[in-house]
Coordinates of C-alpha atoms and ligand atoms in Angstrom, one line a residue:
M14 CA 113.9 96.5 147.2
T15 CA 117.7 96.1 146.8
R16 CA 119.4 93.1 148.3
D17 CA 122.8 94.1 149.5
L18 CA 123.7 91.6 152.2
T19 CA 127.4 91.0 152.7
Q20 CA 127.0 87.3 152.9
S21 CA 124.3 84.7 152.3
F22 CA 122.8 82.8 155.2
K23 CA 121.6 80.0 153.1
T24 CA 122.9 76.6 153.9
D25 CA 124.4 74.0 151.5
P26 CA 121.5 71.7 150.6
A27 CA 124.0 68.9 149.7
A28 CA 125.7 69.1 153.1
P29 CA 125.3 65.9 155.1
R30 CA 122.9 66.6 158.0
V31 CA 123.9 64.3 160.8
P32 CA 121.0 62.5 162.5
A33 CA 120.6 62.7 166.3
P34 CA 122.4 59.9 168.1
G35 CA 119.3 58.7 169.8
N36 CA 120.6 59.0 173.3
A37 CA 120.6 61.7 176.0
L38 CA 123.3 63.0 178.3
P39 CA 123.6 63.0 182.1
Y40 CA 124.3 66.2 184.0
T41 CA 128.0 66.8 184.6
P42 CA 128.7 69.7 186.8
S43 CA 131.4 72.2 185.8
A44 CA 132.7 75.0 188.1
P45 CA 132.8 78.8 187.6
R46 CA 136.0 80.1 186.1
T47 CA 137.9 82.1 188.6
A48 CA 140.5 83.9 186.6
P49 CA 140.2 86.5 183.8
S50 CA 141.1 85.3 180.4
S51 CA 143.4 87.0 177.8
N52 CA 140.2 88.5 176.3
A53 CA 139.3 90.3 179.6
T54 CA 141.1 93.5 178.6
G55 CA 142.4 95.1 175.5
S56 CA 140.8 95.1 172.1
V57 CA 139.2 91.8 171.0
A58 CA 138.7 91.0 167.3
F59 CA 136.0 88.6 166.1
P60 CA 136.2 86.1 163.3
D61 CA 135.5 87.4 159.8
G62 CA 131.8 87.3 158.9
F63 CA 130.7 87.3 162.6
L64 CA 127.1 88.5 162.5
W65 CA 126.1 91.5 164.7
G66 CA 122.4 91.8 165.3
A67 CA 119.8 93.2 167.5
A68 CA 116.6 91.4 168.6
T69 CA 113.0 92.1 169.5
A70 CA 109.7 90.1 169.5
A71 CA 106.3 90.9 168.0
Y72 CA 104.2 91.4 171.1
Q73 CA 106.9 93.4 172.8
V74 CA 107.3 96.0 170.1
E75 CA 104.7 95.9 167.4
G76 CA 101.6 97.4 169.1
A77 CA 98.6 97.7 166.6
A78 CA 97.3 94.8 168.6
H79 CA 93.8 95.0 167.2
E80 CA 94.5 96.6 163.8
D81 CA 94.2 95.2 160.3
G82 CA 92.5 92.1 161.5
R83 CA 94.9 91.0 164.3
E84 CA 93.0 89.3 167.1
D85 CA 93.9 88.5 170.7
S86 CA 96.9 86.4 171.6
V87 CA 97.2 84.7 175.0
W88 CA 99.3 87.7 176.1
D89 CA 96.6 90.3 175.2
V90 CA 94.3 88.3 177.5
F91 CA 96.8 87.5 180.3
A92 CA 97.8 91.2 180.5
K93 CA 94.2 92.0 181.6
V94 CA 94.2 89.4 184.4
P95 CA 94.3 91.4 187.7
G96 CA 97.8 91.3 189.2
A97 CA 99.4 89.3 186.4
V98 CA 101.5 92.1 185.0
L99 CA 102.9 95.1 186.8
N100 CA 100.5 98.1 186.4
Q101 CA 98.3 95.9 184.2
E102 CA 100.3 97.1 181.2
D103 CA 99.8 95.4 177.8
G104 CA 101.3 95.4 174.3
E105 CA 98.4 97.3 172.7
V106 CA 100.7 100.1 171.6
A107 CA 104.2 98.9 172.8
C108 CA 106.9 100.6 170.6
D109 CA 104.4 101.0 167.7
Q110 CA 106.8 99.3 165.4
Y111 CA 103.9 98.2 163.2
H112 CA 103.7 101.8 162.0
R113 CA 107.3 103.0 162.7
Y114 CA 109.3 100.1 161.2
P115 CA 110.8 102.2 158.4
A116 CA 112.3 104.6 161.0
D117 CA 113.5 101.7 163.2
V118 CA 115.1 100.0 160.2
A119 CA 116.8 103.2 159.2
L120 CA 118.1 103.6 162.8
M121 CA 119.6 100.1 162.7
K122 CA 121.3 100.8 159.4
D123 CA 122.7 104.1 160.8
L124 CA 124.1 102.2 163.8
G125 CA 125.7 99.6 161.7
I126 CA 123.6 96.6 162.8
K127 CA 123.8 93.8 160.3
A128 CA 120.8 91.6 161.2
Y129 CA 117.4 92.1 162.8
R130 CA 116.0 89.2 164.8
F131 CA 112.2 89.8 165.0
S132 CA 109.2 87.5 165.4
T133 CA 106.1 87.2 163.4
S134 CA 102.8 87.1 165.2
W135 CA 100.6 84.1 164.6
S136 CA 97.7 86.1 165.9
R137 CA 98.2 88.7 163.2
V138 CA 98.8 86.2 160.4
V139 CA 96.1 83.7 161.4
P140 CA 93.8 85.6 163.7
G141 CA 91.8 83.4 166.0
G142 CA 93.8 80.5 164.5
R143 CA 91.3 80.4 161.7
E144 CA 91.7 82.0 158.2
V145 CA 94.9 83.6 157.0
N146 CA 94.8 87.4 157.2
P147 CA 96.4 88.9 154.1
A148 CA 96.7 92.3 155.8
G149 CA 98.7 90.6 158.6
L150 CA 101.0 88.9 156.1
A151 CA 101.5 92.1 154.3
Y152 CA 103.1 93.8 157.3
Y153 CA 105.9 91.2 157.4
D154 CA 106.2 91.5 153.6
R155 CA 106.8 95.2 154.0
L156 CA 109.2 94.8 157.0
V157 CA 111.3 92.2 155.2
D158 CA 111.6 94.4 152.1
E159 CA 112.5 97.4 154.2
L160 CA 115.3 95.4 155.9
L161 CA 116.7 94.0 152.7
G162 CA 116.6 97.4 151.2
A163 CA 118.8 98.6 154.1
G164 CA 121.2 95.7 153.7
I165 CA 120.0 94.1 157.0
L166 CA 119.5 90.4 157.3
P167 CA 116.0 89.4 158.4
W168 CA 116.3 86.7 161.1
L169 CA 112.8 85.5 161.5
T170 CA 111.3 83.7 164.5
L171 CA 107.9 82.2 164.0
Y172 CA 106.8 82.0 167.7
H173 CA 107.7 84.3 170.6
W174 CA 104.9 83.3 172.9
D175 CA 101.9 85.0 171.3
L176 CA 99.6 82.0 170.6
P177 CA 96.2 83.0 169.2
Q178 CA 93.9 83.2 172.2
A179 CA 91.2 81.2 170.3
I180 CA 93.5 78.2 170.2
E181 CA 94.1 78.5 173.9
A182 CA 90.4 79.0 174.8
E183 CA 88.8 76.6 172.3
S184 CA 91.4 73.9 171.8
N185 CA 93.4 73.8 175.1
G186 CA 96.5 75.6 173.7
W187 CA 99.8 73.8 173.7
V188 CA 98.4 71.0 175.9
N189 CA 96.6 69.8 172.7
R190 CA 98.8 67.9 170.3
D191 CA 96.8 69.4 167.4
T192 CA 98.3 72.8 168.1
A193 CA 101.7 71.5 166.8
Y194 CA 100.1 70.7 163.4
R195 CA 98.4 74.1 163.3
F196 CA 101.8 75.7 164.0
R197 CA 103.3 73.8 161.1
D198 CA 100.5 75.1 158.8
Y199 CA 101.2 78.7 160.0
A200 CA 104.9 78.2 159.4
V201 CA 104.2 77.1 155.8
T202 CA 101.9 80.1 155.4
M203 CA 104.6 82.5 156.4
H204 CA 107.1 80.7 154.2
E205 CA 104.8 80.9 151.2
A206 CA 104.5 84.6 151.7
I207 CA 108.1 85.6 152.3
G208 CA 110.3 82.5 151.9
D209 CA 111.6 83.9 148.7
R210 CA 113.4 86.7 150.7
V211 CA 114.0 85.3 154.1
D212 CA 116.9 82.7 154.5
V213 CA 116.9 82.2 158.3
W214 CA 113.9 80.6 160.0
T215 CA 113.8 80.1 163.8
T216 CA 110.8 78.0 164.8
L217 CA 110.4 78.9 168.5
N218 CA 111.8 81.3 171.0
E219 CA 112.5 79.8 174.4
P220 CA 109.9 77.0 174.6
W221 CA 110.9 76.6 178.3
C222 CA 109.1 79.9 179.1
A223 CA 106.2 79.2 176.8
A224 CA 105.6 75.8 178.5
F225 CA 106.7 76.1 182.1
L226 CA 106.2 79.8 182.9
G227 CA 103.0 79.7 180.8
Y228 CA 101.4 76.4 182.0
T229 CA 103.2 75.4 185.2
G230 CA 104.5 78.5 187.0
G231 CA 101.7 80.8 185.8
Q232 CA 104.1 83.8 185.6
H233 CA 103.4 84.1 181.8
A234 CA 100.4 83.7 179.5
P235 CA 98.2 81.8 179.6
G236 CA 98.9 81.7 183.3
R237 CA 98.0 78.1 184.1
Q238 CA 99.6 76.3 187.1
S239 CA 99.7 72.7 186.3
R240 CA 102.7 70.4 186.1
E241 CA 100.9 68.0 183.8
D242 CA 99.9 70.8 181.4
G243 CA 103.4 72.3 181.3
L244 CA 105.0 69.0 180.4
A245 CA 102.4 68.3 177.7
A246 CA 103.0 71.8 176.3
A247 CA 106.8 71.3 176.3
H248 CA 106.4 68.1 174.3
H249 CA 103.9 69.6 171.8
L250 CA 106.1 72.7 171.4
M251 CA 109.0 70.5 170.4
L252 CA 106.8 68.5 168.1
A253 CA 105.7 71.8 166.5
H254 CA 109.3 72.7 166.0
G255 CA 110.1 69.4 164.4
L256 CA 107.1 69.5 162.1
A257 CA 107.9 73.0 161.0
V258 CA 111.5 72.1 160.3
E259 CA 110.4 69.1 158.2
A260 CA 107.9 71.2 156.2
L261 CA 110.3 74.2 155.7
R262 CA 113.2 71.9 154.7
E263 CA 111.0 70.3 152.1
R264 CA 110.0 73.7 150.7
A265 CA 113.5 75.3 150.9
P266 CA 116.4 72.8 151.2
D267 CA 118.9 75.7 151.5
A268 CA 117.1 77.6 154.2
N269 CA 119.0 78.1 157.5
L270 CA 116.6 76.5 160.0
G271 CA 116.9 76.5 163.8
I272 CA 115.4 77.0 167.2
T273 CA 116.3 79.4 170.0
L274 CA 116.5 77.9 173.5
N275 CA 117.2 79.7 176.8
F276 CA 119.9 78.4 179.0
E277 CA 121.1 78.9 182.6
V278 CA 124.2 77.3 183.9
E279 CA 123.4 75.5 187.0
D280 CA 126.3 74.9 189.4
P281 CA 126.1 73.1 192.7
L282 CA 126.7 75.5 195.5
N283 CA 128.9 73.0 197.2
P284 CA 130.2 70.6 194.6
D285 CA 131.3 68.2 197.3
D286 CA 127.7 67.9 198.7
P287 CA 125.8 65.2 196.7
A288 CA 122.5 66.9 197.7
D289 CA 123.6 70.2 196.1
V290 CA 124.8 68.3 193.0
D291 CA 121.5 66.6 192.7
A292 CA 119.6 69.9 193.1
A293 CA 121.7 71.4 190.3
R294 CA 121.0 68.3 188.2
R295 CA 117.3 68.7 188.6
L296 CA 117.3 72.3 187.4
D297 CA 119.7 71.6 184.6
G298 CA 117.4 68.7 183.5
G299 CA 114.2 70.8 183.8
F300 CA 115.7 73.8 182.0
T301 CA 118.3 72.7 179.5
R302 CA 118.3 69.0 178.9
I303 CA 114.5 68.6 178.7
F304 CA 114.7 70.6 175.4
A305 CA 118.3 70.2 174.2
D306 CA 118.3 66.4 174.4
P307 CA 115.2 65.6 172.5
I308 CA 115.9 68.3 169.9
L309 CA 119.6 67.7 169.4
R310 CA 120.1 64.2 170.6
G311 CA 116.8 62.6 169.8
A312 CA 115.9 61.3 173.4
Y313 CA 114.5 62.5 176.7
P314 CA 117.0 62.4 179.6
L315 CA 116.1 59.4 181.8
D316 CA 116.7 61.3 185.0
V317 CA 114.3 64.0 183.9
L318 CA 111.7 61.4 183.0
E319 CA 112.2 60.0 186.5
D320 CA 111.9 63.4 188.2
V321 CA 108.5 64.1 186.5
R322 CA 107.2 60.5 186.3
E323 CA 104.0 61.3 188.2
Y324 CA 102.9 64.1 185.8
G325 CA 102.2 62.1 182.7
L326 CA 104.8 63.4 180.2
E327 CA 105.3 60.0 178.7
Q328 CA 101.7 59.5 177.7
H329 CA 102.1 62.3 175.2
I330 CA 105.2 60.9 173.5
Q331 CA 104.0 58.9 170.5
E332 CA 106.0 56.6 168.3
G333 CA 108.1 58.6 165.8
D334 CA 107.8 61.9 167.8
L335 CA 111.5 62.0 168.8
E336 CA 112.5 61.5 165.2
I337 CA 110.4 64.4 164.2
I338 CA 111.6 66.5 167.1
S339 CA 115.3 65.8 166.3
T340 CA 115.0 66.6 162.6
P341 CA 118.4 68.1 161.7
I342 CA 118.7 71.9 162.0
D343 CA 121.5 74.3 160.9
S344 CA 121.7 76.8 163.7
L345 CA 121.0 76.8 167.4
G346 CA 120.0 80.1 169.0
V347 CA 121.3 80.6 172.5
N348 CA 119.7 83.0 174.9
Y349 CA 121.7 83.7 178.0
Y350 CA 121.2 86.1 180.8
H351 CA 122.6 84.5 184.0
G352 CA 123.5 81.3 185.7
N353 CA 122.7 79.9 189.2
A354 CA 124.4 78.4 192.2
V355 CA 122.0 75.6 193.3
A356 CA 121.6 73.9 196.7
A357 CA 119.3 71.5 198.4
V358 CA 118.4 74.0 201.1
P359 CA 117.1 77.5 200.8
A360 CA 119.6 80.4 201.2
E361 CA 119.2 82.8 204.1
R362 CA 118.6 86.0 202.2
P363 CA 116.3 85.5 199.2
L364 CA 117.1 87.4 196.0
D365 CA 113.9 87.2 193.9
G366 CA 114.5 87.5 190.1
G367 CA 110.8 87.4 189.2
A368 CA 108.4 90.3 188.6
P369 CA 106.8 91.5 191.9
V370 CA 103.2 91.0 190.8
S371 CA 100.3 90.2 193.2
R372 CA 98.9 87.2 191.3
P373 CA 100.2 84.1 193.0
S374 CA 102.4 81.7 191.0
S375 CA 104.0 78.3 191.4
N376 CA 107.4 76.7 190.9
P377 CA 107.8 76.4 187.1
F378 CA 109.9 73.3 187.4
P379 CA 107.8 70.1 187.6
G380 CA 110.8 68.2 188.8
G381 CA 112.4 71.0 190.8
D382 CA 111.1 70.5 194.3
G383 CA 113.9 70.9 196.8
A384 CA 116.2 72.8 194.5
Y385 CA 117.1 76.4 195.5
T386 CA 119.2 79.0 193.8
H387 CA 121.6 81.0 195.9
P388 CA 123.2 84.4 195.1
R389 CA 126.9 84.3 194.8
G390 CA 127.7 87.9 195.5
L391 CA 127.9 88.9 191.9
P392 CA 126.7 92.3 190.7
V393 CA 123.0 92.2 189.7
T394 CA 120.9 94.0 187.1
T395 CA 117.8 95.9 188.2
Q396 CA 115.8 92.6 188.0
N397 CA 118.2 90.9 190.4
W398 CA 119.7 88.8 187.7
E399 CA 123.3 88.1 188.5
V400 CA 125.9 89.3 186.0
Q401 CA 127.9 86.1 185.2
P402 CA 129.6 86.3 181.8
E403 CA 131.9 83.3 182.4
G404 CA 128.7 81.2 182.5
L405 CA 128.2 82.0 178.9
T406 CA 131.6 80.8 177.9
R407 CA 131.0 77.5 179.7
L408 CA 127.6 77.2 178.2
L409 CA 128.8 77.7 174.6
L410 CA 131.6 75.2 175.1
R411 CA 129.2 72.6 176.6
L412 CA 126.7 73.0 173.7
Q413 CA 129.5 72.7 171.1
Q414 CA 130.9 69.6 172.7
D415 CA 127.7 67.7 173.7
Y416 CA 125.1 68.9 171.2
T417 CA 125.9 71.0 168.2
G418 CA 129.5 70.3 167.3
P419 CA 129.0 66.6 166.5
R420 CA 126.1 67.5 164.2
G421 CA 127.7 70.4 162.5
I422 CA 125.2 72.9 163.9
A423 CA 126.3 76.6 164.2
L424 CA 125.8 78.5 167.4
Y425 CA 124.4 82.1 167.5
V426 CA 123.8 84.0 170.7
T427 CA 120.3 85.2 169.9
E428 CA 119.7 87.1 173.1
N429 CA 121.8 88.6 175.8
G430 CA 121.3 91.9 177.5
S431 CA 120.4 93.7 180.7
A432 CA 117.8 95.9 182.4
Y433 CA 119.1 98.9 184.3
D434 CA 117.4 102.0 185.6
D435 CA 118.3 104.5 182.9
V436 CA 118.9 108.1 183.8
V437 CA 117.9 110.6 181.1
G438 CA 120.3 113.5 181.0
P439 CA 119.2 117.1 180.4
D440 CA 119.9 116.7 176.7
G441 CA 117.8 113.5 176.6
F442 CA 120.9 111.3 176.3
V443 CA 121.2 108.1 178.3
D444 CA 124.8 107.4 179.4
D445 CA 124.1 103.7 180.3
Q446 CA 127.6 102.6 181.2
E447 CA 126.4 99.6 183.2
R448 CA 124.5 98.2 180.2
L449 CA 127.5 99.0 178.0
G450 CA 129.8 97.1 180.5
F451 CA 127.4 94.2 180.5
V452 CA 127.6 93.8 176.8
D453 CA 131.3 94.3 176.8
V454 CA 132.0 91.5 179.3
H455 CA 129.6 89.1 177.6
L456 CA 131.2 89.7 174.2
R457 CA 134.6 88.9 175.7
A458 CA 133.1 85.8 177.2
V459 CA 131.8 84.8 173.7
K460 CA 135.3 85.3 172.3
D461 CA 136.7 83.1 175.0
A462 CA 134.4 80.3 173.9
I463 CA 135.3 80.8 170.2
D464 CA 139.0 80.7 171.1
E465 CA 138.4 77.4 172.9
G466 CA 136.6 75.9 169.9
A467 CA 132.9 76.9 170.0
D468 CA 131.5 77.6 166.5
V469 CA 129.7 80.8 167.5
R470 CA 128.9 82.8 164.4
G471 CA 126.9 85.8 165.7
Y472 CA 125.5 87.8 168.6
F473 CA 122.2 89.6 168.9
G474 CA 121.8 92.2 171.6
W475 CA 118.5 92.1 173.6
S476 CA 117.1 94.4 172.8
L477 CA 117.1 96.9 169.9
L478 CA 114.5 99.0 171.8
D479 CA 113.2 99.4 175.3
N480 CA 110.0 97.4 175.1
Y481 CA 107.2 95.4 176.8
E482 CA 109.0 93.2 179.3
W483 CA 106.2 90.6 179.8
A484 CA 105.1 90.5 183.5
W485 CA 107.3 93.5 184.3
G486 CA 105.4 95.7 181.8
Y487 CA 107.3 98.7 180.6
G488 CA 109.2 99.2 183.8
K489 CA 112.3 97.2 182.8
R490 CA 114.4 98.7 180.0
F491 CA 116.7 96.4 178.0
G492 CA 117.1 98.7 174.9
L493 CA 120.2 99.8 173.2
V494 CA 117.9 102.5 172.1
R495 CA 115.6 104.4 174.5
V496 CA 111.9 104.6 173.8
D497 CA 109.9 107.4 175.3
F498 CA 106.5 105.6 175.6
E499 CA 104.6 108.9 175.7
T500 CA 105.9 110.2 172.4
Q501 CA 107.5 107.1 170.9
E502 CA 110.7 109.0 170.4
R503 CA 113.8 106.9 170.0
T504 CA 117.2 108.0 171.4
V505 CA 120.3 105.8 170.9
K506 CA 121.9 105.2 174.3
A507 CA 125.6 105.1 174.9
S508 CA 125.5 101.3 174.8
G509 CA 123.8 101.5 171.4
R510 CA 126.4 103.8 169.9
W511 CA 129.1 101.6 171.3
Y512 CA 127.5 98.4 170.0
G513 CA 127.2 100.0 166.5
Q514 CA 130.9 100.7 166.6
V515 CA 131.6 97.1 167.6
A516 CA 129.5 95.9 164.7
R517 CA 131.3 98.1 162.2
A518 CA 134.8 97.2 163.5
N519 CA 134.0 93.5 164.1
A520 CA 135.9 94.0 167.3
V521 CA 135.3 95.0 170.9
P522 CA 137.5 98.1 171.7
E523 CA 140.0 98.3 174.5
R524 CA 138.4 99.2 177.8
S525 CA 140.3 99.9 181.0
A526 CA 137.3 100.0 183.4
A527 CA 134.8 97.1 183.9
P528 CA 136.7 94.2 185.3
V529 CA 135.0 90.9 184.5
P530 CA 132.9 90.0 187.5
Y531 CA 133.8 86.6 189.0
P532 CA 131.9 84.8 191.8
T533 CA 133.0 85.9 195.3
G534 CA 131.5 82.9 196.9
D535 CA 129.2 85.0 199.1
D536 CA 126.0 83.1 199.7
G537 CA 123.8 86.0 200.3
G538 CA 120.3 84.6 199.9
D539 CA 117.9 82.7 197.8
K540 CA 116.4 83.3 194.5
A541 CA 113.6 80.7 194.5
V542 CA 113.0 80.4 190.8
P543 CA 114.2 81.9 187.6
T544 CA 111.3 83.8 186.0
E545 CA 112.4 85.9 183.1
Ligands
FCB6 C1 113.9 86.5 177.3 C2 112.8 86.7 176.3 C3 112.7 88.1 175.7 C4 113.0 89.1 176.8 C5 114.2 88.8 177.6 C6 114.6 89.8 178.7 O1 113.5 85.4 178.1 O2 112.9 85.8 175.2 O3 111.5 88.3 175.1 O4 111.9 89.3 177.6 O5 114.1 87.5 178.2

């Protein structure tokens, strides 16, 4: 293994880590930007050292779901529930990265990608949540060595939703506080095995989805539909994060530690209507502040506690929990796909962003009754997610100002991307100009935020490969690289080639087409709940 990374992603162990202030923030509406910025056209250079990466997650790409000792995760079981996943597809084989990782790493190196954000599977490393499985650990050992040998930074996430099924079935999953301590032990196990070579450790990916799509809405594994359970899971996921950060910091004071949260920018449809402002506040609270405030400010927002008062969240918050949850971190991962216009009444023409499965589901927001999202007449991806790059600019600036800036935490866009129906040409090539345009406008939006003061240090495209898109199965393709799921053949798409050039040049090239989409104000319908 050679180690040829252009820069270290370790942190300074002597740097002062600023404690959370111990208070939360109220919702303050902002408004969509209506004019293109100076970055909207022309070539746009990024700051020196900006990190260009691509992302995947274990269950979505690895396959080998029952090989070398791996046992069921909640997703293996959920995928078999009738009507839960389109075509009842599962991650048994996925992109077979478990066997094909050398070729995938070589592909990234060829493209010029500098960092690989992947997740480790708890169900592979500690099958059934019981004994450590050396064969499972050995896979990540090989993967990390392969990455380092190719000069690619391993950006490791410990949890991307694949809880060992035994912990769900026998111990009540994330509803049980004990799962947070078991997660900490698993984090330490991973660090003991590969902490000598991995500098960047992300505890959780998108706890909102794990807690509220998993335990309240039922759109994701384990598919429960309980407001009480979702809130308990959210608290215990955050506790797990804090416990893991404490344990990893003790083991490696210079590791770069963080968490990835998903964000939507919630704007009141009519900013002059107090009912719409309150509806936007509820979704902002239930999506963003319920995680960002405890983790980065050390307190639950009072309005959120009020919104969910009847569902028992507070009974799970023990003395000292918020100190653990707000243990200082170094980096915040930001996943952004779209924003919402929110009103207190439903829109006329619904635009549903969730997977069209037959299994009934519920509103994932415990405090979100009476809040409805409305389309704004923006272009949409094939999942009906609106393309709203200016929301990313506003989001990054808000995070910088209210959460990360005062504590010296760096921002990384750890996921951003789009599903479009790819057309394979006669030569096998996918000329995915829509996806290329999507990445282009979002990178320009990131640069807008940097120019206005956000400390954004990297961007990871979602996704390196077409993969298993949860309840959508294999039908929605997000890859910069196409995967033929019959043959496992990989073909770099136009967007992938373009992204590689961006990474090599550290700049987005000039582009005459693709005007940045801005809201038209057309209230076309209602997208009841966000369900990525
Ligand atoms: C995010 C997930 C990721 C992928 C994208 C499209 O919410 O983290 O696994 O499914 O959405």
